[in-house]
PDB file of C-alpha atoms in Angstrom:
ATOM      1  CA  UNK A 237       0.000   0.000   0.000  1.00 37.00           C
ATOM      2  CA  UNK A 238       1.324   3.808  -0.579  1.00 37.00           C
ATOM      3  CA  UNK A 239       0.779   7.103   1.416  1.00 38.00           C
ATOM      4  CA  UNK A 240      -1.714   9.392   0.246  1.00 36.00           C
ATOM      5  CA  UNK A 241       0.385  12.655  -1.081  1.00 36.00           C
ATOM      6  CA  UNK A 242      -0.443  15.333  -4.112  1.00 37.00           C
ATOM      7  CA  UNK A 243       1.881  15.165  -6.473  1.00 33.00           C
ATOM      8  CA  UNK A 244       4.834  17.833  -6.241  1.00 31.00           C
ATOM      9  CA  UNK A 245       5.073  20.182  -8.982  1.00 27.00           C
ATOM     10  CA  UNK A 246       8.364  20.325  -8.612  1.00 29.00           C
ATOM     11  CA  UNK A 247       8.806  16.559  -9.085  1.00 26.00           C
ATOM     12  CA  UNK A 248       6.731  16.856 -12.501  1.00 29.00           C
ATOM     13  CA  UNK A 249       9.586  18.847 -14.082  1.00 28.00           C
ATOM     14  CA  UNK A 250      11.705  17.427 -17.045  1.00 31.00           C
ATOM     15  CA  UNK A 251      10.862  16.965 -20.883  1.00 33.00           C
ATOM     16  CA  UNK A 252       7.225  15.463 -21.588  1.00 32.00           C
ATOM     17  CA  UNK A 253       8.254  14.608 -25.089  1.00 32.00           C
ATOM     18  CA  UNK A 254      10.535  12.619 -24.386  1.00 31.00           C
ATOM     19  CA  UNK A 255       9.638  10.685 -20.922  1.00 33.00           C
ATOM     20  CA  UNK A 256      11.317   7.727 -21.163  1.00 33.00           C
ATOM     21  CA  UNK A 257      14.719   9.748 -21.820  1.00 32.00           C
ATOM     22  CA  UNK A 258      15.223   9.704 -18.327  1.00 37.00           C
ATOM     23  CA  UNK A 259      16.188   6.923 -16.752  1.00 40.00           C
ATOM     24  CA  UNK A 260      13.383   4.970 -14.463  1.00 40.00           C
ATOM     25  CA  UNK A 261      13.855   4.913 -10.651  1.00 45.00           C
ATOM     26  CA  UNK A 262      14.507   1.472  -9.291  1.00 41.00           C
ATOM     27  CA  UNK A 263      10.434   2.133  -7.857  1.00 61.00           C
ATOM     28  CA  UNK A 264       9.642   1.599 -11.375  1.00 63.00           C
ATOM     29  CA  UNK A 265      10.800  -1.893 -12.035  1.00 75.00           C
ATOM     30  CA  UNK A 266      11.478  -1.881 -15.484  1.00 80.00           C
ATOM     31  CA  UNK A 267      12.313  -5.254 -15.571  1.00 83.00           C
ATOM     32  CA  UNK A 268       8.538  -6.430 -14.261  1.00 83.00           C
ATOM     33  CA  UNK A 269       5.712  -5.964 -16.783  1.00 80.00           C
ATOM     34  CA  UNK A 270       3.357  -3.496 -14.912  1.00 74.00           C
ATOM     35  CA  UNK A 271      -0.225  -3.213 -16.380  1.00 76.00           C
ATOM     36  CA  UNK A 272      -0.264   1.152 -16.774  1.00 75.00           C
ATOM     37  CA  UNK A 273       2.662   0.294 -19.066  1.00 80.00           C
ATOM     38  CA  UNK A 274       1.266  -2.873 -21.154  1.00 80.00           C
ATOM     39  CA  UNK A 275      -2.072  -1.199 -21.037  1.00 75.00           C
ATOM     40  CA  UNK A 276       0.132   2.101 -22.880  1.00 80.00           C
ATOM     41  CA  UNK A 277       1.599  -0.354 -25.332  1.00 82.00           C
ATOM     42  CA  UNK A 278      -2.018  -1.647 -26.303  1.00 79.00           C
ATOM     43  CA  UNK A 279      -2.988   2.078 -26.894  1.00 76.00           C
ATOM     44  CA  UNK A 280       0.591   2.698 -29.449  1.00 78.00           C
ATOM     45  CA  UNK A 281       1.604   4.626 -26.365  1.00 77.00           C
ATOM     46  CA  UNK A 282       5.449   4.832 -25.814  1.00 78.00           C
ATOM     47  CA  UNK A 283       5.952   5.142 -22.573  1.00 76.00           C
ATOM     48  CA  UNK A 284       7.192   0.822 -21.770  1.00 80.00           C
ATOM     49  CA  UNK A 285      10.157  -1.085 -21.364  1.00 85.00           C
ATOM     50  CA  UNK A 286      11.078  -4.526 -23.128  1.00 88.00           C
ATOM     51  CA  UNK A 287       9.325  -6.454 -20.479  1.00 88.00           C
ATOM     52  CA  UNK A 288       5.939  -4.559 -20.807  1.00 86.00           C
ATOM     53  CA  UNK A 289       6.465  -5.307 -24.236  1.00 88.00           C
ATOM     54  CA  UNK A 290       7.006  -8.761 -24.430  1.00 86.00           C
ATOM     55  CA  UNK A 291       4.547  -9.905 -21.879  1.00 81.00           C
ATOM     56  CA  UNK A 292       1.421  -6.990 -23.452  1.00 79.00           C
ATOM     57  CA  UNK A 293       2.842  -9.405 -27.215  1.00 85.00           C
ATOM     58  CA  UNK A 294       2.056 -12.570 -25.194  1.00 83.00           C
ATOM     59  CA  UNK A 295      -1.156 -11.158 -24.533  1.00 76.00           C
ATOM     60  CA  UNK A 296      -1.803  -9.772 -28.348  1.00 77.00           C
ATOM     61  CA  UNK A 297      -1.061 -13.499 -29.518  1.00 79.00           C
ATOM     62  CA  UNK A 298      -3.495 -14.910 -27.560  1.00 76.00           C
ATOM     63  CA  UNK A 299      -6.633 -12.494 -29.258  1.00 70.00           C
ATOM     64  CA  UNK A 300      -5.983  -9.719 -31.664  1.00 71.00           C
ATOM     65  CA  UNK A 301      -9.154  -8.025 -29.620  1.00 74.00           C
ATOM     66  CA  UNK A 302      -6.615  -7.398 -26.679  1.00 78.00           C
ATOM     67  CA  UNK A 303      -5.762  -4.146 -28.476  1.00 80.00           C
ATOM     68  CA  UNK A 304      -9.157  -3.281 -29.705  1.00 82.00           C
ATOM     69  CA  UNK A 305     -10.658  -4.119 -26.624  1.00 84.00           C
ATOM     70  CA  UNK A 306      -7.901  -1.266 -25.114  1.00 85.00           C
ATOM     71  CA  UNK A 307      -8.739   1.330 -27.436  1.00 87.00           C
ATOM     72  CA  UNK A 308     -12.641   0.919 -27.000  1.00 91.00           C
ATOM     73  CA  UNK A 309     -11.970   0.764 -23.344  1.00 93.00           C
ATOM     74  CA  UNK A 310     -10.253   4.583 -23.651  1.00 91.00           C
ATOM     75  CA  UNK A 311     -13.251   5.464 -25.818  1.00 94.00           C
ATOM     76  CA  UNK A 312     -15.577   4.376 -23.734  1.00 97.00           C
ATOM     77  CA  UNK A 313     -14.036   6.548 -21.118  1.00 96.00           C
ATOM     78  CA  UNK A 314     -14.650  10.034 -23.268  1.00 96.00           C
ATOM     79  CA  UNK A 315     -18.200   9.267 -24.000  1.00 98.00           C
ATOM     80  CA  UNK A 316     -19.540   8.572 -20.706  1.00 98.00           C
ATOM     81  CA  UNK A 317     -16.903  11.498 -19.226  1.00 98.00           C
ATOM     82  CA  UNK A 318     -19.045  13.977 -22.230  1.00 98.00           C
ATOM     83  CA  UNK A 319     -22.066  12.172 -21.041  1.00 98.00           C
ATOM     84  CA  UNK A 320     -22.197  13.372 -17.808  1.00 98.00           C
ATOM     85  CA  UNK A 321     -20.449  16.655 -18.054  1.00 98.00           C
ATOM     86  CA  UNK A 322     -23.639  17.693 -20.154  1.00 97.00           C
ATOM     87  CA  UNK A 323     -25.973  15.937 -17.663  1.00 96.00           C
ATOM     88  CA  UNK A 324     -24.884  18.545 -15.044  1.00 97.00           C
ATOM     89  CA  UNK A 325     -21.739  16.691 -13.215  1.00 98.00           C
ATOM     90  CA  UNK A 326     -18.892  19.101 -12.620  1.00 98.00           C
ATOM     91  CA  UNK A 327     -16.822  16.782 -10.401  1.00 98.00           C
ATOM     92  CA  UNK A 328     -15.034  13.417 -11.397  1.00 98.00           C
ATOM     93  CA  UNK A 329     -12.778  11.361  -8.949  1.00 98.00           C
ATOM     94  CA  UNK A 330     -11.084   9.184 -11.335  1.00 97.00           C
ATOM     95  CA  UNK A 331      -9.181   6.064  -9.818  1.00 97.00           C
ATOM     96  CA  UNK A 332      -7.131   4.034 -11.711  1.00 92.00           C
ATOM     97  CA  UNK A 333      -6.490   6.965 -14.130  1.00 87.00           C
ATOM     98  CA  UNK A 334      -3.103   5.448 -15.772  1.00 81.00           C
ATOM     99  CA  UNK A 335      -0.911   6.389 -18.210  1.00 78.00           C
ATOM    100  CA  UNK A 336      -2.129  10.111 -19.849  1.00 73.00           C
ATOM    101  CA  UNK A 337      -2.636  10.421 -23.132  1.00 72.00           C
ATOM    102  CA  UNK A 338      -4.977  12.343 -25.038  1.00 68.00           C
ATOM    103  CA  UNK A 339      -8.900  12.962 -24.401  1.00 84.00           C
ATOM    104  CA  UNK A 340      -7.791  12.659 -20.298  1.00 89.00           C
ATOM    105  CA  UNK A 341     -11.116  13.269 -18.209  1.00 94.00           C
ATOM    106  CA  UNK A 342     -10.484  16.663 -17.355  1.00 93.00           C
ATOM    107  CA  UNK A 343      -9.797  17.619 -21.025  1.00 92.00           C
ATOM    108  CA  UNK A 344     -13.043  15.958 -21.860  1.00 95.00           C
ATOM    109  CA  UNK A 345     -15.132  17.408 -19.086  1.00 96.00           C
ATOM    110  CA  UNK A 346     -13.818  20.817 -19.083  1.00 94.00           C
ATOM    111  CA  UNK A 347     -14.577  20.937 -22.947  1.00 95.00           C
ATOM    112  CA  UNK A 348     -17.967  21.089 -22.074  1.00 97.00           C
ATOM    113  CA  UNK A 349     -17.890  23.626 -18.553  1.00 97.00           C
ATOM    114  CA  UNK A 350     -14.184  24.757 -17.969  1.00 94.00           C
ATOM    115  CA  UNK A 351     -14.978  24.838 -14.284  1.00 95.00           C
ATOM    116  CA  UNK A 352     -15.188  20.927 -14.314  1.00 97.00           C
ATOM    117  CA  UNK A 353     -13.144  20.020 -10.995  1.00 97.00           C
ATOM    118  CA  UNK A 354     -11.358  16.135 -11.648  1.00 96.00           C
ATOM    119  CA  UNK A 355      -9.063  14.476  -9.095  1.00 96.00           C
ATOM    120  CA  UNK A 356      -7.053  11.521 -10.594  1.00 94.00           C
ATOM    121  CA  UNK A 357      -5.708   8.903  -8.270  1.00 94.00           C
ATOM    122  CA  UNK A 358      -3.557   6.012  -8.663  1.00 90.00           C
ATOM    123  CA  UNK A 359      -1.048   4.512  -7.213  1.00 86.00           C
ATOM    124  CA  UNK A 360       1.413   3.089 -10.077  1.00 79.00           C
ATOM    125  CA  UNK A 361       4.777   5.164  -9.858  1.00 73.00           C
ATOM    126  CA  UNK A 362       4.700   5.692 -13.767  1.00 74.00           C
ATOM    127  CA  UNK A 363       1.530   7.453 -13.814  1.00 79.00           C
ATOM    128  CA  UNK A 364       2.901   9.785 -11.680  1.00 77.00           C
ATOM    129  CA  UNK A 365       5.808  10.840 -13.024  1.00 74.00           C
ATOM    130  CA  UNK A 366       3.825  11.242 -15.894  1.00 74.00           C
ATOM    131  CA  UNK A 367       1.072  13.388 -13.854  1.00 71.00           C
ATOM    132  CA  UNK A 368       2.473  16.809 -15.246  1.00 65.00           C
ATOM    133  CA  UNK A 369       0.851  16.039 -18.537  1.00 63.00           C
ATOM    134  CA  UNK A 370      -2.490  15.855 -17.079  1.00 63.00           C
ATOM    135  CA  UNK A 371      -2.463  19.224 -15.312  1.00 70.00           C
ATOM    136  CA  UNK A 372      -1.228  20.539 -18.793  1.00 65.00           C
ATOM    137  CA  UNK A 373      -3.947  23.245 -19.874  1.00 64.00           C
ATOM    138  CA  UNK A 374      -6.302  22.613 -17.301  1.00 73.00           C
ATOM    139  CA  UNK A 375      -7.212  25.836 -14.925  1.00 80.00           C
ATOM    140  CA  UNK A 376      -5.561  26.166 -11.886  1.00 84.00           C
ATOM    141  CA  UNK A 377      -7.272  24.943  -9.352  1.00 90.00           C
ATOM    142  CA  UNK A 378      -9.434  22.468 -11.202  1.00 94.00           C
ATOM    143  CA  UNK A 379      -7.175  19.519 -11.151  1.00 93.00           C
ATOM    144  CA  UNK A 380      -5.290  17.238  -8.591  1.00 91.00           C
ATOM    145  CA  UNK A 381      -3.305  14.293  -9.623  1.00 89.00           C
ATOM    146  CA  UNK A 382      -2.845  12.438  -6.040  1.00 91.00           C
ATOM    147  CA  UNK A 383      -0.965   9.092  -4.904  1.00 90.00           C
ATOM    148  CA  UNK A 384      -3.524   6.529  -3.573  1.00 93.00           C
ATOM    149  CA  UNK A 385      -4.810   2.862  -3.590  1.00 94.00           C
ATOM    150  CA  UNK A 386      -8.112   1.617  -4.695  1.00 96.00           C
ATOM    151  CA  UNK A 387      -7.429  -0.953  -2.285  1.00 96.00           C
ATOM    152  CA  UNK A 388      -8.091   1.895   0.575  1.00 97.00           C
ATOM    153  CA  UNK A 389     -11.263   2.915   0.095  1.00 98.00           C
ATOM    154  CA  UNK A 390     -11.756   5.290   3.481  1.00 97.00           C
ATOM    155  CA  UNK A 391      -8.450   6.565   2.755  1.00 97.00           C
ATOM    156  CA  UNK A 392      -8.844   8.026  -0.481  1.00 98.00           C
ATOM    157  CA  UNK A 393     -12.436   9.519   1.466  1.00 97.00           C
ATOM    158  CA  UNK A 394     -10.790  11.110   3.874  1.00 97.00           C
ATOM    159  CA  UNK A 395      -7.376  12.519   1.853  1.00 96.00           C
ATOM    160  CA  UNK A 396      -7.638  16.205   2.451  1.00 97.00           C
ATOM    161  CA  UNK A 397      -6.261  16.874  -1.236  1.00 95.00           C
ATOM    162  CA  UNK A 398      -9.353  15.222  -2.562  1.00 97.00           C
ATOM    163  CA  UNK A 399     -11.517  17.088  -0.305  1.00 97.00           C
ATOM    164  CA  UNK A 400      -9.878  19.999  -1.103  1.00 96.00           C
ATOM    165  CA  UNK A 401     -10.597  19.585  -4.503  1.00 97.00           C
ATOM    166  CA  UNK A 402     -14.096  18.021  -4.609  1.00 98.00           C
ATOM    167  CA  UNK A 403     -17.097  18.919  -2.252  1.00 98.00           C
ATOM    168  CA  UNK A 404     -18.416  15.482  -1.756  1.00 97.00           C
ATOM    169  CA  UNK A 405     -21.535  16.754  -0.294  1.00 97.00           C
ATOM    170  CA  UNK A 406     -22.478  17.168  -4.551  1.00 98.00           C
ATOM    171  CA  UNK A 407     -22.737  15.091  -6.747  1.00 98.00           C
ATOM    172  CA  UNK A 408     -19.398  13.206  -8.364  1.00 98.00           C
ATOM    173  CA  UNK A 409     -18.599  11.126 -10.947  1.00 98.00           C
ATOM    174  CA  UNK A 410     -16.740   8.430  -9.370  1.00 98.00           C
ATOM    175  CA  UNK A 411     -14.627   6.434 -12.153  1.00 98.00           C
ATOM    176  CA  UNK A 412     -13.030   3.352 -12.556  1.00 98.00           C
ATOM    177  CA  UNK A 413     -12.471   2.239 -15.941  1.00 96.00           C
ATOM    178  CA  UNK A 414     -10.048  -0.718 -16.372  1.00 93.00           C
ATOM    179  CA  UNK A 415      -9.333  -1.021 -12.817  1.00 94.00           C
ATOM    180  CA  UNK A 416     -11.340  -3.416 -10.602  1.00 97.00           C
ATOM    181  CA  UNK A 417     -10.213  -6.160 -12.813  1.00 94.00           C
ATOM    182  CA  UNK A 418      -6.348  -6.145 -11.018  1.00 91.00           C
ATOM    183  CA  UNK A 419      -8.329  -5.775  -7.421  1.00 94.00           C
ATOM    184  CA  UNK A 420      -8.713  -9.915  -7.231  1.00 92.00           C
ATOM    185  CA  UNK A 421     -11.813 -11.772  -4.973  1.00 94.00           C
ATOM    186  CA  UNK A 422      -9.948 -11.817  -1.374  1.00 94.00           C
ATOM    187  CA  UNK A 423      -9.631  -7.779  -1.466  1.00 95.00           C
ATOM    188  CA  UNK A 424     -12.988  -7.860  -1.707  1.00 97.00           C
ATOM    189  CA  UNK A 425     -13.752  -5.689  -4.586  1.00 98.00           C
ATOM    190  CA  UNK A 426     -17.538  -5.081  -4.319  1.00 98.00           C
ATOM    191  CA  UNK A 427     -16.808  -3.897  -0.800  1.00 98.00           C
ATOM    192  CA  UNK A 428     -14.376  -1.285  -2.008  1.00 98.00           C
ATOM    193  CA  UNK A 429     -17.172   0.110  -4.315  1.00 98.00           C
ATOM    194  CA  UNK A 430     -19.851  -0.005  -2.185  1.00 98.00           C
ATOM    195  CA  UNK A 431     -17.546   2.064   0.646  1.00 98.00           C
ATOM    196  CA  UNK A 432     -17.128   4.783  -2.265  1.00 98.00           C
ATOM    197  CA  UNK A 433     -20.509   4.797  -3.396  1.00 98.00           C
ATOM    198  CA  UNK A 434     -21.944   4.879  -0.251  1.00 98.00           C
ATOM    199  CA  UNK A 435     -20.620   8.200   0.571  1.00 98.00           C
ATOM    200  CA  UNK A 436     -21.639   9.824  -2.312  1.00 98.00           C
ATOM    201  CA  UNK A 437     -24.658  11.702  -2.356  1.00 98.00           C
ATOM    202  CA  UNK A 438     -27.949  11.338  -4.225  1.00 98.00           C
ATOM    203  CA  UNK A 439     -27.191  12.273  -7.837  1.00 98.00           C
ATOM    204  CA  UNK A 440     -23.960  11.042  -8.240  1.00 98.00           C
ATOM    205  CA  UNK A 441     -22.912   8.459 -10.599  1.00 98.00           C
ATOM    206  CA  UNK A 442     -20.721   5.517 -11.158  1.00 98.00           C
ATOM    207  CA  UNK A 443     -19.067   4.561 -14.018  1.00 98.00           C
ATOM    208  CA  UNK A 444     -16.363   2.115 -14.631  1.00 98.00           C
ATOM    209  CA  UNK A 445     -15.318  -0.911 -17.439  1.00 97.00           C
ATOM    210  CA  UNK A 446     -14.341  -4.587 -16.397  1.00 97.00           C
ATOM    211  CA  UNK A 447     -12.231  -7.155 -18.877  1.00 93.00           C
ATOM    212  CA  UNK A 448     -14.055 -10.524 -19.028  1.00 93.00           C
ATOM    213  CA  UNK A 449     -13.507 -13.580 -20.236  1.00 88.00           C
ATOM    214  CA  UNK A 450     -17.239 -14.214 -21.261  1.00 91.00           C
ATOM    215  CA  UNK A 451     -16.331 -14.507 -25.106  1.00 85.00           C
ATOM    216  CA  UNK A 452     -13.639 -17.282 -24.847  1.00 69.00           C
ATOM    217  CA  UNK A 453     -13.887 -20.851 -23.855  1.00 55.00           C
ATOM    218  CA  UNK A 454     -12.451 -21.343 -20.312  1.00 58.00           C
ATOM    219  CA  UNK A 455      -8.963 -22.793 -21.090  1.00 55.00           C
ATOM    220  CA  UNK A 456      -8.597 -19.981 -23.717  1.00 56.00           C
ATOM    221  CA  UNK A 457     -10.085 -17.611 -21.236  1.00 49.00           C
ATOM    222  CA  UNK A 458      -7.339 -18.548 -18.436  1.00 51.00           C
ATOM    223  CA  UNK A 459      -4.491 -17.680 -20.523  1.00 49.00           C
ATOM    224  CA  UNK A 460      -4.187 -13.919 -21.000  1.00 49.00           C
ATOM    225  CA  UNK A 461      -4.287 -13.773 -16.414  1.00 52.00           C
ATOM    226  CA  UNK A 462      -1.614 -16.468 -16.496  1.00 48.00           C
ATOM    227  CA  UNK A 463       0.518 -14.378 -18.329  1.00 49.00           C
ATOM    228  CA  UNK A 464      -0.548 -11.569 -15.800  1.00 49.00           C
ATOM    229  CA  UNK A 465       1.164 -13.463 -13.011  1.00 51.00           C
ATOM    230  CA  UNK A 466       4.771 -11.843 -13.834  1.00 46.00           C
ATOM    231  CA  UNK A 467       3.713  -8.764 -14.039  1.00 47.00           C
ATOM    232  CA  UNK A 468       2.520  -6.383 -10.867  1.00 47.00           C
ATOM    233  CA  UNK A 469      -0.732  -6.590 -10.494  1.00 54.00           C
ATOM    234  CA  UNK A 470      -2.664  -9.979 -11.487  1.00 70.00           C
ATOM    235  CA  UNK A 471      -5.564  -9.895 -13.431  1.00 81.00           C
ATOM    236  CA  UNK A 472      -9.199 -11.474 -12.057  1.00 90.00           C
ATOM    237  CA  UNK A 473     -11.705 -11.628 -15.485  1.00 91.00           C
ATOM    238  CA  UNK A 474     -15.167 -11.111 -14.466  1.00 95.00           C
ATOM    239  CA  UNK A 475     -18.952 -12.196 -16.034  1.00 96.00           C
ATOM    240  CA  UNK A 476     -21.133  -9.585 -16.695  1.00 97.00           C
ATOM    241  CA  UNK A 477     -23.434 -11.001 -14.001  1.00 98.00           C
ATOM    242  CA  UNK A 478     -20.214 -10.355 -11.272  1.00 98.00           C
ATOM    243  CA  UNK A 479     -19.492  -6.814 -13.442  1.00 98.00           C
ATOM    244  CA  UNK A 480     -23.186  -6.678 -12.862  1.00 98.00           C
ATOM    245  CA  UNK A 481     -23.207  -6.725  -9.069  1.00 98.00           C
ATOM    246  CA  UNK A 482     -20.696  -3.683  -8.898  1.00 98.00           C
ATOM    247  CA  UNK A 483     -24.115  -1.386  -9.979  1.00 98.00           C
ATOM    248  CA  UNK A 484     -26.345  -3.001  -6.788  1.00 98.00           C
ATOM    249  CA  UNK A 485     -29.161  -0.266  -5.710  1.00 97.00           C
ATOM    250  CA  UNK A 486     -28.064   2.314  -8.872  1.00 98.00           C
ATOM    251  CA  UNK A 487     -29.805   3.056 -11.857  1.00 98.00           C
ATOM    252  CA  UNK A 488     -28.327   1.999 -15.162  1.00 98.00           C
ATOM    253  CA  UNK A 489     -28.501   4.653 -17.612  1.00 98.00           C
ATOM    254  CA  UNK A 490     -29.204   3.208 -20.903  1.00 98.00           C
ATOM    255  CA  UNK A 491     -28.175   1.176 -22.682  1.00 98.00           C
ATOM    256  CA  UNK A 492     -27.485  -0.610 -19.791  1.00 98.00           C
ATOM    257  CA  UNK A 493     -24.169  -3.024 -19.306  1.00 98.00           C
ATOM    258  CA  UNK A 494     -23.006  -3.910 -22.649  1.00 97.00           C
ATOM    259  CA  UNK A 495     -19.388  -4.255 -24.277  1.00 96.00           C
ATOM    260  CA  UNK A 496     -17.644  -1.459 -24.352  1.00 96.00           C
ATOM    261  CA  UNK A 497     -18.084   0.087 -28.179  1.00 95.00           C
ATOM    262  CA  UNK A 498     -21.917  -0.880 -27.768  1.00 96.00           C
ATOM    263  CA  UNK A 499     -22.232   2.130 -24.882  1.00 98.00           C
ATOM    264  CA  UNK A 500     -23.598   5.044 -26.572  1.00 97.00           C
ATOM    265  CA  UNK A 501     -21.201   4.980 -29.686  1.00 95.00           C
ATOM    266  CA  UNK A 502     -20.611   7.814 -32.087  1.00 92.00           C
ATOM    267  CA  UNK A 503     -20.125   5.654 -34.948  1.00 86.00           C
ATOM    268  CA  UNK A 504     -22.084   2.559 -36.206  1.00 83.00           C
ATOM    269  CA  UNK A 505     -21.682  -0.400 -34.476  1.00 77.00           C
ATOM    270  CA  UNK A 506     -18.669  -3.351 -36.285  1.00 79.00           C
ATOM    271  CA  UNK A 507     -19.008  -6.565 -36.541  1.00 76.00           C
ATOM    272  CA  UNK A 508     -16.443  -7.370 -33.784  1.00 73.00           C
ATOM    273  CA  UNK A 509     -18.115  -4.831 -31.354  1.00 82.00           C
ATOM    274  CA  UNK A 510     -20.182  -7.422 -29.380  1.00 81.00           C
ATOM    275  CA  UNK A 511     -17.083  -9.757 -28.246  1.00 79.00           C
ATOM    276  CA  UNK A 512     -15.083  -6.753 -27.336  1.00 90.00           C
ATOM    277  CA  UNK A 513     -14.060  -8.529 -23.617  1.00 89.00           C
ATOM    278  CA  UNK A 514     -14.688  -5.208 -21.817  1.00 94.00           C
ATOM    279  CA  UNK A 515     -18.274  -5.287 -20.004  1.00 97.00           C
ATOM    280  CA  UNK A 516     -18.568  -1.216 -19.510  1.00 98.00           C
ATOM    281  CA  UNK A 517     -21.669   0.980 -17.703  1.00 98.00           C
ATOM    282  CA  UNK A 518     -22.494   3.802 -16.131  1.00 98.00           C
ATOM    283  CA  UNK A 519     -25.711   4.290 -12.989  1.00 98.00           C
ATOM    284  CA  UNK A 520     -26.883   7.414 -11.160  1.00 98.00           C
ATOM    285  CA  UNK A 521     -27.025   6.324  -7.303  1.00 98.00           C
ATOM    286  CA  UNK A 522     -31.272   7.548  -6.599  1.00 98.00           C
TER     287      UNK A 522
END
């Protein structure tokens, strides 16, 4: 587990177009695939070593829809952030947030009211480093990028940064999009949401994507987690009856849990769009 801490702007100095010039801090563990980083190669991103590499190609090789499932996983992420920026929601506590790269929440969500107040938290050393890029062009005071674990649910409630930032007595969008899935059974991840939900007020939502395994046959299925094992974090698939149980006592907003291209898309639908293995929804808490 880490410390809660907001990031120091003095730490987030150096290059951004070139961040893996310098070199990584032993924290980093080059030499362990880490999901942020495998996760960044899926999206073309550039910001991996050799073993994020080779283990995100043992993943490819098992399903070409590894990578497509990552990229409609990030899109997913900018239409329900749009979604409920115009449905009124000016604050977004995004956990999990990863690697940046472009269409970031607050870019998204301040598009649409520039007062739009995000905190990101994660607790993966590279997204950190990297947090100077997401406070790039955002208004002061709108954004926080902050060191926490999903895994501490009251912590991240009672972090002063966050409540700094975001007046949880109003609504919130509380995020977490590719996330739960590295949170395995014995951590008790329904228990973590239903802390964070729970002290949320009426009118906030919840929205957040899960990898399954629902579109594979079980021994096919077992293989991209097994390859998971080397890396940082493992990786627990989920049905979309478990995803399911994540949205207990909230109101699913249409059109319900569905892949993750199926969820309002702004194109029409492909052929490949209904075995994307990313179950993805968003509910309003009543």
């Amino acid at each position: 587990m880490t410390d809660h801490q907001e990031i120091s702007l003095d730490w987030m100095s150096g290059d951004q177009s070139t961040p893996t010039a310098t070199p990584p801090s032993a924290e980093l563990r080059p030499e362990v695939p880490h999901p942020a980083r495998m996760y960044d190669y899926y999206l073309g991103g550039k910001d991996n070593f050799p073993a994020d590499r080779a283990a995100a190609e043992q993943v490819l090789a098992l399903s070409p829809l590894v990578r497509i499932s990552a990229r409609a996983n990030r899109a997913f992420l900018q239409r329900a952030v749009r979604t409920l920026a115009e449905q009124g929601v000016r604050q977004f506590l995004d956990i999990g947030t990863g690697i940046p790269s472009a269409g970031n929440t607050h870019e998204i969500a301040q598009a649409v009211d520039p007062s739009a107040k995000v905190a990101y938290l994660d607790n993966d050393p590279i997204v950190l480093v990297h947090g100077r890029a997401l406070l790039s062009g955002a208004r002061p005071g709108t954004v926080s990028v902050l060191q926490a674990d999903l895994r501490e649910p009251g912590a991240i409630l009672a972090d002063p940064a966050v409540r700094e930032l975001l007046d949880l007595e109003r609504p919130v969008a509380l995020q977490l999009f590719a996330i739960l899935h590295f949170i395995d059974d014995d951590a008790d991840p329904y228990a973590i949401v239903r802390t964070l939900v729970d002290a949320l007020p009426s009118g906030s939502y919840l929205a957040l994507s899960h990898a399954t395994g629902d579109f594979a046959p079980p021994q096919e299925a077992a293989k991209g987690p097994a390859v998971y094992r080397s890396a940082t974090a493992q990786l627990s698939m989920r049905s979309r009856e478990q995803v399911l149980r994540f949205f207990d006592g909230l109101e699913l907003l249409e059109p319900g849990l569905v892949t993750a291209p199926l969820w309002r898309p702004d194109q029409a639908p492909q052929d490949t769009d209904h075995e994307v293995a990313i179950w993805a929804g968003v509910a309003r808490k009543p």
